[in-house]
PDB file of N, CA and C in Angstrom:
ATOM      1  N   MET N 262      43.889  13.939 -17.919  1.00  0.00           N
ATOM      2  CA  MET N 262      44.617  12.678 -17.877  1.00  0.00           C
ATOM      3  C   MET N 262      44.771  12.135 -19.293  1.00  0.00           C
ATOM      4  N   SER N 263      45.969  11.876 -19.690  1.00  0.00           N
ATOM      5  CA  SER N 263      46.199  11.408 -21.055  1.00  0.00           C
ATOM      6  C   SER N 263      46.090   9.893 -21.133  1.00  0.00           C
ATOM      7  N   ASN N 264      45.758   9.407 -22.312  1.00  0.00           N
ATOM      8  CA  ASN N 264      45.602   7.973 -22.512  1.00  0.00           C
ATOM      9  C   ASN N 264      46.938   7.252 -22.616  1.00  0.00           C
ATOM     10  N   SER N 265      48.042   7.997 -22.804  1.00  0.00           N
ATOM     11  CA  SER N 265      49.340   7.357 -22.967  1.00  0.00           C
ATOM     12  C   SER N 265      49.797   6.661 -21.685  1.00  0.00           C
ATOM     13  N   LYS N 266      49.324   7.098 -20.531  1.00  0.00           N
ATOM     14  CA  LYS N 266      49.711   6.483 -19.259  1.00  0.00           C
ATOM     15  C   LYS N 266      48.804   5.312 -18.888  1.00  0.00           C
ATOM     16  N   HIS N 267      47.782   5.089 -19.682  1.00  0.00           N
ATOM     17  CA  HIS N 267      46.784   4.074 -19.376  1.00  0.00           C
ATOM     18  C   HIS N 267      47.178   2.789 -20.095  1.00  0.00           C
ATOM     19  N   HIS N 268      48.020   1.967 -19.464  1.00  0.00           N
ATOM     20  CA  HIS N 268      48.624   0.842 -20.174  1.00  0.00           C
ATOM     21  C   HIS N 268      47.863  -0.462 -20.060  1.00  0.00           C
ATOM     22  N   HIS N 269      47.164  -0.699 -18.959  1.00  0.00           N
ATOM     23  CA  HIS N 269      46.550  -2.023 -18.828  1.00  0.00           C
ATOM     24  C   HIS N 269      45.349  -2.157 -19.768  1.00  0.00           C
ATOM     25  N   HIS N 270      45.186  -3.354 -20.291  1.00  0.00           N
ATOM     26  CA  HIS N 270      44.142  -3.611 -21.286  1.00  0.00           C
ATOM     27  C   HIS N 270      42.909  -4.202 -20.627  1.00  0.00           C
ATOM     28  N   HIS N 271      41.749  -3.897 -21.206  1.00  0.00           N
ATOM     29  CA  HIS N 271      40.478  -4.340 -20.633  1.00  0.00           C
ATOM     30  C   HIS N 271      39.816  -5.426 -21.473  1.00  0.00           C
ATOM     31  N   HIS N 272      40.584  -6.409 -21.911  1.00  0.00           N
ATOM     32  CA  HIS N 272      39.947  -7.449 -22.711  1.00  0.00           C
ATOM     33  C   HIS N 272      39.265  -8.502 -21.847  1.00  0.00           C
ATOM     34  N   ARG N 273      39.677  -8.651 -20.586  1.00  0.00           N
ATOM     35  CA  ARG N 273      39.001  -9.581 -19.672  1.00  0.00           C
ATOM     36  C   ARG N 273      38.604  -8.827 -18.417  1.00  0.00           C
ATOM     37  N   LYS N 274      37.349  -9.010 -18.028  1.00  0.00           N
ATOM     38  CA  LYS N 274      36.853  -8.352 -16.826  1.00  0.00           C
ATOM     39  C   LYS N 274      36.893  -9.338 -15.677  1.00  0.00           C
ATOM     40  N   ASP N 275      37.358  -8.867 -14.528  1.00  0.00           N
ATOM     41  CA  ASP N 275      37.359  -9.742 -13.372  1.00  0.00           C
ATOM     42  C   ASP N 275      35.982  -9.737 -12.713  1.00  0.00           C
ATOM     43  N   GLY N 276      35.797 -10.613 -11.733  1.00  0.00           N
ATOM     44  CA  GLY N 276      34.508 -10.753 -11.070  1.00  0.00           C
ATOM     45  C   GLY N 276      34.032  -9.476 -10.407  1.00  0.00           C
ATOM     46  N   ALA N 277      34.961  -8.739  -9.807  1.00  0.00           N
ATOM     47  CA  ALA N 277      34.581  -7.500  -9.114  1.00  0.00           C
ATOM     48  C   ALA N 277      34.051  -6.464 -10.095  1.00  0.00           C
ATOM     49  N   THR N 278      34.683  -6.368 -11.260  1.00  0.00           N
ATOM     50  CA  THR N 278      34.241  -5.410 -12.271  1.00  0.00           C
ATOM     51  C   THR N 278      32.858  -5.776 -12.786  1.00  0.00           C
ATOM     52  N   ARG N 279      32.653  -7.071 -13.054  1.00  0.00           N
ATOM     53  CA  ARG N 279      31.332  -7.508 -13.521  1.00  0.00           C
ATOM     54  C   ARG N 279      30.271  -7.266 -12.451  1.00  0.00           C
ATOM     55  N   PHE N 280      30.627  -7.546 -11.198  1.00  0.00           N
ATOM     56  CA  PHE N 280      29.683  -7.319 -10.099  1.00  0.00           C
ATOM     57  C   PHE N 280      29.315  -5.845  -9.999  1.00  0.00           C
ATOM     58  N   LYS N 281      30.312  -4.968 -10.101  1.00  0.00           N
ATOM     59  CA  LYS N 281      30.076  -3.520 -10.015  1.00  0.00           C
ATOM     60  C   LYS N 281      29.177  -3.061 -11.159  1.00  0.00           C
ATOM     61  N   GLU N 282      29.456  -3.530 -12.374  1.00  0.00           N
ATOM     62  CA  GLU N 282      28.626  -3.142 -13.522  1.00  0.00           C
ATOM     63  C   GLU N 282      27.187  -3.604 -13.348  1.00  0.00           C
ATOM     64  N   ARG N 283      27.018  -4.864 -12.888  1.00  0.00           N
ATOM     65  CA  ARG N 283      25.654  -5.365 -12.668  1.00  0.00           C
ATOM     66  C   ARG N 283      24.946  -4.572 -11.579  1.00  0.00           C
ATOM     67  N   SER N 284      25.664  -4.224 -10.525  1.00  0.00           N
ATOM     68  CA  SER N 284      25.068  -3.447  -9.433  1.00  0.00           C
ATOM     69  C   SER N 284      24.625  -2.075  -9.923  1.00  0.00           C
ATOM     70  N   LEU N 285      25.494  -1.415 -10.668  1.00  0.00           N
ATOM     71  CA  LEU N 285      25.156  -0.082 -11.187  1.00  0.00           C
ATOM     72  C   LEU N 285      23.987  -0.156 -12.156  1.00  0.00           C
ATOM     73  N   ASN N 286      23.979  -1.186 -13.000  1.00  0.00           N
ATOM     74  CA  ASN N 286      22.863  -1.356 -13.939  1.00  0.00           C
ATOM     75  C   ASN N 286      21.560  -1.630 -13.194  1.00  0.00           C
ATOM     76  N   ALA N 287      21.633  -2.432 -12.142  1.00  0.00           N
ATOM     77  CA  ALA N 287      20.437  -2.738 -11.355  1.00  0.00           C
ATOM     78  C   ALA N 287      19.903  -1.485 -10.664  1.00  0.00           C
ATOM     79  N   ILE N 288      20.805  -0.673 -10.135  1.00  0.00           N
ATOM     80  CA  ILE N 288      20.390   0.573  -9.479  1.00  0.00           C
ATOM     81  C   ILE N 288      19.733   1.504 -10.487  1.00  0.00           C
ATOM     82  N   ALA N 289      20.329   1.648 -11.657  1.00  0.00           N
ATOM     83  CA  ALA N 289      19.766   2.521 -12.700  1.00  0.00           C
ATOM     84  C   ALA N 289      18.404   2.012 -13.142  1.00  0.00           C
ATOM     85  N   PHE N 290      18.281   0.687 -13.328  1.00  0.00           N
ATOM     86  CA  PHE N 290      16.995   0.108 -13.725  1.00  0.00           C
ATOM     87  C   PHE N 290      15.940   0.352 -12.657  1.00  0.00           C
ATOM     88  N   ARG N 291      16.321   0.154 -11.388  1.00  0.00           N
ATOM     89  CA  ARG N 291      15.372   0.328 -10.287  1.00  0.00           C
ATOM     90  C   ARG N 291      14.878   1.767 -10.218  1.00  0.00           C
ATOM     91  N   ARG N 292      15.803   2.720 -10.378  1.00  0.00           N
ATOM     92  CA  ARG N 292      15.410   4.139 -10.357  1.00  0.00           C
ATOM     93  C   ARG N 292      14.420   4.441 -11.471  1.00  0.00           C
ATOM     94  N   SER N 293      14.722   3.954 -12.665  1.00  0.00           N
ATOM     95  CA  SER N 293      13.842   4.189 -13.813  1.00  0.00           C
ATOM     96  C   SER N 293      12.487   3.543 -13.580  1.00  0.00           C
ATOM     97  N   PHE N 294      12.489   2.305 -13.079  1.00  0.00           N
ATOM     98  CA  PHE N 294      11.251   1.587 -12.819  1.00  0.00           C
ATOM     99  C   PHE N 294      10.410   2.316 -11.774  1.00  0.00           C
ATOM    100  N   GLU N 295      11.061   2.782 -10.701  1.00  0.00           N
ATOM    101  CA  GLU N 295      10.329   3.493  -9.649  1.00  0.00           C
ATOM    102  C   GLU N 295       9.724   4.788 -10.164  1.00  0.00           C
ATOM    103  N   LYS N 296      10.460   5.484 -11.043  1.00  0.00           N
ATOM    104  CA  LYS N 296       9.950   6.735 -11.615  1.00  0.00           C
ATOM    105  C   LYS N 296       8.676   6.472 -12.415  1.00  0.00           C
ATOM    106  N   TRP N 297       8.708   5.442 -13.266  1.00  0.00           N
ATOM    107  CA  TRP N 297       7.531   5.123 -14.079  1.00  0.00           C
ATOM    108  C   TRP N 297       6.390   4.584 -13.231  1.00  0.00           C
ATOM    109  N   LEU N 298       6.728   3.824 -12.198  1.00  0.00           N
ATOM    110  CA  LEU N 298       5.698   3.303 -11.304  1.00  0.00           C
ATOM    111  C   LEU N 298       4.982   4.443 -10.580  1.00  0.00           C
ATOM    112  N   LYS N 299       5.736   5.432 -10.118  1.00  0.00           N
ATOM    113  CA  LYS N 299       5.130   6.588  -9.450  1.00  0.00           C
ATOM    114  C   LYS N 299       4.207   7.338 -10.403  1.00  0.00           C
ATOM    115  N   ARG N 300       4.649   7.516 -11.632  1.00  0.00           N
ATOM    116  CA  ARG N 300       3.805   8.200 -12.621  1.00  0.00           C
ATOM    117  C   ARG N 300       2.519   7.426 -12.857  1.00  0.00           C
ATOM    118  N   ALA N 301       2.635   6.116 -12.996  1.00  0.00           N
ATOM    119  CA  ALA N 301       1.451   5.284 -13.234  1.00  0.00           C
ATOM    120  C   ALA N 301       0.493   5.368 -12.049  1.00  0.00           C
ATOM    121  N   LEU N 302       1.021   5.358 -10.831  1.00  0.00           N
ATOM    122  CA  LEU N 302       0.173   5.443  -9.643  1.00  0.00           C
ATOM    123  C   LEU N 302      -0.512   6.803  -9.538  1.00  0.00           C
ATOM    124  N   VAL N 303       0.191   7.865  -9.894  1.00  0.00           N
ATOM    125  CA  VAL N 303      -0.420   9.200  -9.875  1.00  0.00           C
ATOM    126  C   VAL N 303      -1.563   9.260 -10.889  1.00  0.00           C
ATOM    127  N   ILE N 304      -1.334   8.746 -12.085  1.00  0.00           N
ATOM    128  CA  ILE N 304      -2.377   8.739 -13.122  1.00  0.00           C
ATOM    129  C   ILE N 304      -3.570   7.908 -12.666  1.00  0.00           C
ATOM    130  N   LEU N 305      -3.287   6.743 -12.082  1.00  0.00           N
ATOM    131  CA  LEU N 305      -4.362   5.884 -11.585  1.00  0.00           C
ATOM    132  C   LEU N 305      -5.163   6.589 -10.486  1.00  0.00           C
ATOM    133  N   THR N 306      -4.468   7.283  -9.607  1.00  0.00           N
ATOM    134  CA  THR N 306      -5.137   8.024  -8.529  1.00  0.00           C
ATOM    135  C   THR N 306      -6.052   9.113  -9.096  1.00  0.00           C
ATOM    136  N   ILE N 307      -5.573   9.837 -10.084  1.00  0.00           N
ATOM    137  CA  ILE N 307      -6.379  10.894 -10.707  1.00  0.00           C
ATOM    138  C   ILE N 307      -7.625  10.294 -11.365  1.00  0.00           C
ATOM    139  N   ILE N 308      -7.445   9.176 -12.069  1.00  0.00           N
ATOM    140  CA  ILE N 308      -8.585   8.515 -12.711  1.00  0.00           C
ATOM    141  C   ILE N 308      -9.607   8.074 -11.661  1.00  0.00           C
ATOM    142  N   MET N 309      -9.120   7.489 -10.575  1.00  0.00           N
ATOM    143  CA  MET N 309     -10.030   7.045  -9.504  1.00  0.00           C
ATOM    144  C   MET N 309     -10.783   8.233  -8.900  1.00  0.00           C
ATOM    145  N   LEU N 310     -10.102   9.361  -8.695  1.00  0.00           N
ATOM    146  CA  LEU N 310     -10.762  10.552  -8.160  1.00  0.00           C
ATOM    147  C   LEU N 310     -11.849  11.055  -9.106  1.00  0.00           C
ATOM    148  N   ILE N 311     -11.555  11.082 -10.396  1.00  0.00           N
ATOM    149  CA  ILE N 311     -12.530  11.544 -11.388  1.00  0.00           C
ATOM    150  C   ILE N 311     -13.735  10.611 -11.411  1.00  0.00           C
ATOM    151  N   VAL N 312     -13.478   9.297 -11.432  1.00  0.00           N
ATOM    152  CA  VAL N 312     -14.573   8.323 -11.453  1.00  0.00           C
ATOM    153  C   VAL N 312     -15.427   8.448 -10.198  1.00  0.00           C
ATOM    154  N   THR N 313     -14.788   8.560  -9.040  1.00  0.00           N
ATOM    155  CA  THR N 313     -15.523   8.712  -7.779  1.00  0.00           C
ATOM    156  C   THR N 313     -16.377   9.978  -7.802  1.00  0.00           C
ATOM    157  N   PHE N 314     -15.792  11.069  -8.274  1.00  0.00           N
ATOM    158  CA  PHE N 314     -16.527  12.335  -8.359  1.00  0.00           C
ATOM    159  C   PHE N 314     -17.738  12.193  -9.275  1.00  0.00           C
ATOM    160  N   LEU N 315     -17.544  11.554 -10.443  1.00  0.00           N
ATOM    161  CA  LEU N 315     -18.635  11.377 -11.397  1.00  0.00           C
ATOM    162  C   LEU N 315     -19.728  10.485 -10.833  1.00  0.00           C
ATOM    163  N   VAL N 316     -19.369   9.422 -10.137  1.00  0.00           N
ATOM    164  CA  VAL N 316     -20.366   8.517  -9.559  1.00  0.00           C
ATOM    165  C   VAL N 316     -21.220   9.243  -8.521  1.00  0.00           C
ATOM    166  N   TYR N 317     -20.584  10.059  -7.698  1.00  0.00           N
ATOM    167  CA  TYR N 317     -21.335  10.750  -6.650  1.00  0.00           C
ATOM    168  C   TYR N 317     -22.145  11.947  -7.161  1.00  0.00           C
ATOM    169  N   THR N 318     -21.720  12.563  -8.260  1.00  0.00           N
ATOM    170  CA  THR N 318     -22.461  13.712  -8.797  1.00  0.00           C
ATOM    171  C   THR N 318     -23.559  13.276  -9.767  1.00  0.00           C
ATOM    172  N   ILE N 319     -23.274  12.291 -10.600  1.00  0.00           N
ATOM    173  CA  ILE N 319     -24.249  11.848 -11.594  1.00  0.00           C
ATOM    174  C   ILE N 319     -25.170  10.781 -10.999  1.00  0.00           C
ATOM    175  N   GLY N 320     -24.576   9.801 -10.318  1.00  0.00           N
ATOM    176  CA  GLY N 320     -25.356   8.696  -9.769  1.00  0.00           C
ATOM    177  C   GLY N 320     -26.014   9.135  -8.526  1.00  0.00           C
TER     178      GLY N 320
END
Protein backbone atom coordinates (compact mmCIF):
# COMPACT_ATOMS: atom_id res chain seq x y z
CA MET A 1 0.00 0.00 0.00
CA SER A 2 1.53 3.29 -1.04
CA ASN A 3 1.43 6.44 1.04
CA SER A 4 0.25 8.53 -1.93
CA LYS A 5 -3.34 7.28 -1.46
CA HIS A 6 -3.30 8.07 2.25
CA HIS A 7 -4.69 11.60 2.18
CA HIS A 8 -6.36 12.24 5.52
CA HIS A 9 -4.19 13.90 8.15
CA HIS A 10 -3.79 12.73 11.74
CA HIS A 11 -3.25 16.01 13.54
CA ARG A 12 -6.39 15.58 15.70
CA LYS A 13 -7.46 12.30 17.22
CA ASP A 14 -11.11 11.63 17.80
CA GLY A 15 -12.48 10.06 20.99
CA ALA A 16 -12.70 6.58 19.50
CA THR A 17 -9.04 6.63 18.45
CA ARG A 18 -7.93 7.82 21.89
CA PHE A 19 -10.11 5.18 23.54
CA LYS A 20 -8.64 2.43 21.33
CA GLU A 21 -5.07 3.55 22.06
CA ARG A 22 -5.73 3.65 25.81
CA SER A 23 -7.37 0.21 25.67
CA LEU A 24 -4.46 -1.31 23.76
CA ASN A 25 -1.95 0.32 26.11
CA ALA A 26 -3.87 -0.96 29.14
CA ILE A 27 -3.95 -4.49 27.72
CA ALA A 28 -0.20 -4.41 26.98
CA PHE A 29 0.54 -3.05 30.47
CA ARG A 30 -1.66 -5.71 32.09
CA ARG A 31 0.07 -8.51 30.17
CA SER A 32 3.50 -7.22 31.16
CA PHE A 33 2.42 -6.78 34.79
CA GLU A 34 0.95 -10.29 34.94
CA LYS A 35 4.14 -11.77 33.47
CA TRP A 36 6.30 -10.10 36.13
CA LEU A 37 3.83 -10.94 38.88
CA LYS A 38 3.94 -14.63 37.92
CA ARG A 39 7.74 -14.58 37.96
CA ALA A 40 7.77 -12.93 41.38
CA LEU A 41 5.30 -15.50 42.74
CA VAL A 42 7.36 -18.40 41.37
CA ILE A 43 10.52 -16.99 42.98
CA LEU A 44 8.67 -16.43 46.26
CA THR A 45 7.35 -20.00 46.16
CA ILE A 46 10.85 -21.40 45.60
CA ILE A 47 12.22 -19.33 48.49
CA MET A 48 9.41 -20.53 50.77
CA LEU A 49 10.10 -24.17 49.80
CA ILE A 50 13.82 -23.78 50.52
CA VAL A 51 13.16 -22.09 53.88
CA THR A 52 10.61 -24.75 54.86
CA PHE A 53 13.03 -27.52 53.87
CA LEU A 54 15.86 -25.90 55.88
CA VAL A 55 13.67 -25.41 58.96
CA TYR A 56 12.58 -29.04 58.97
CA THR A 57 16.05 -30.49 58.27
CA ILE A 58 18.16 -28.21 60.47
CA GLY A 59 15.64 -27.27 63.16
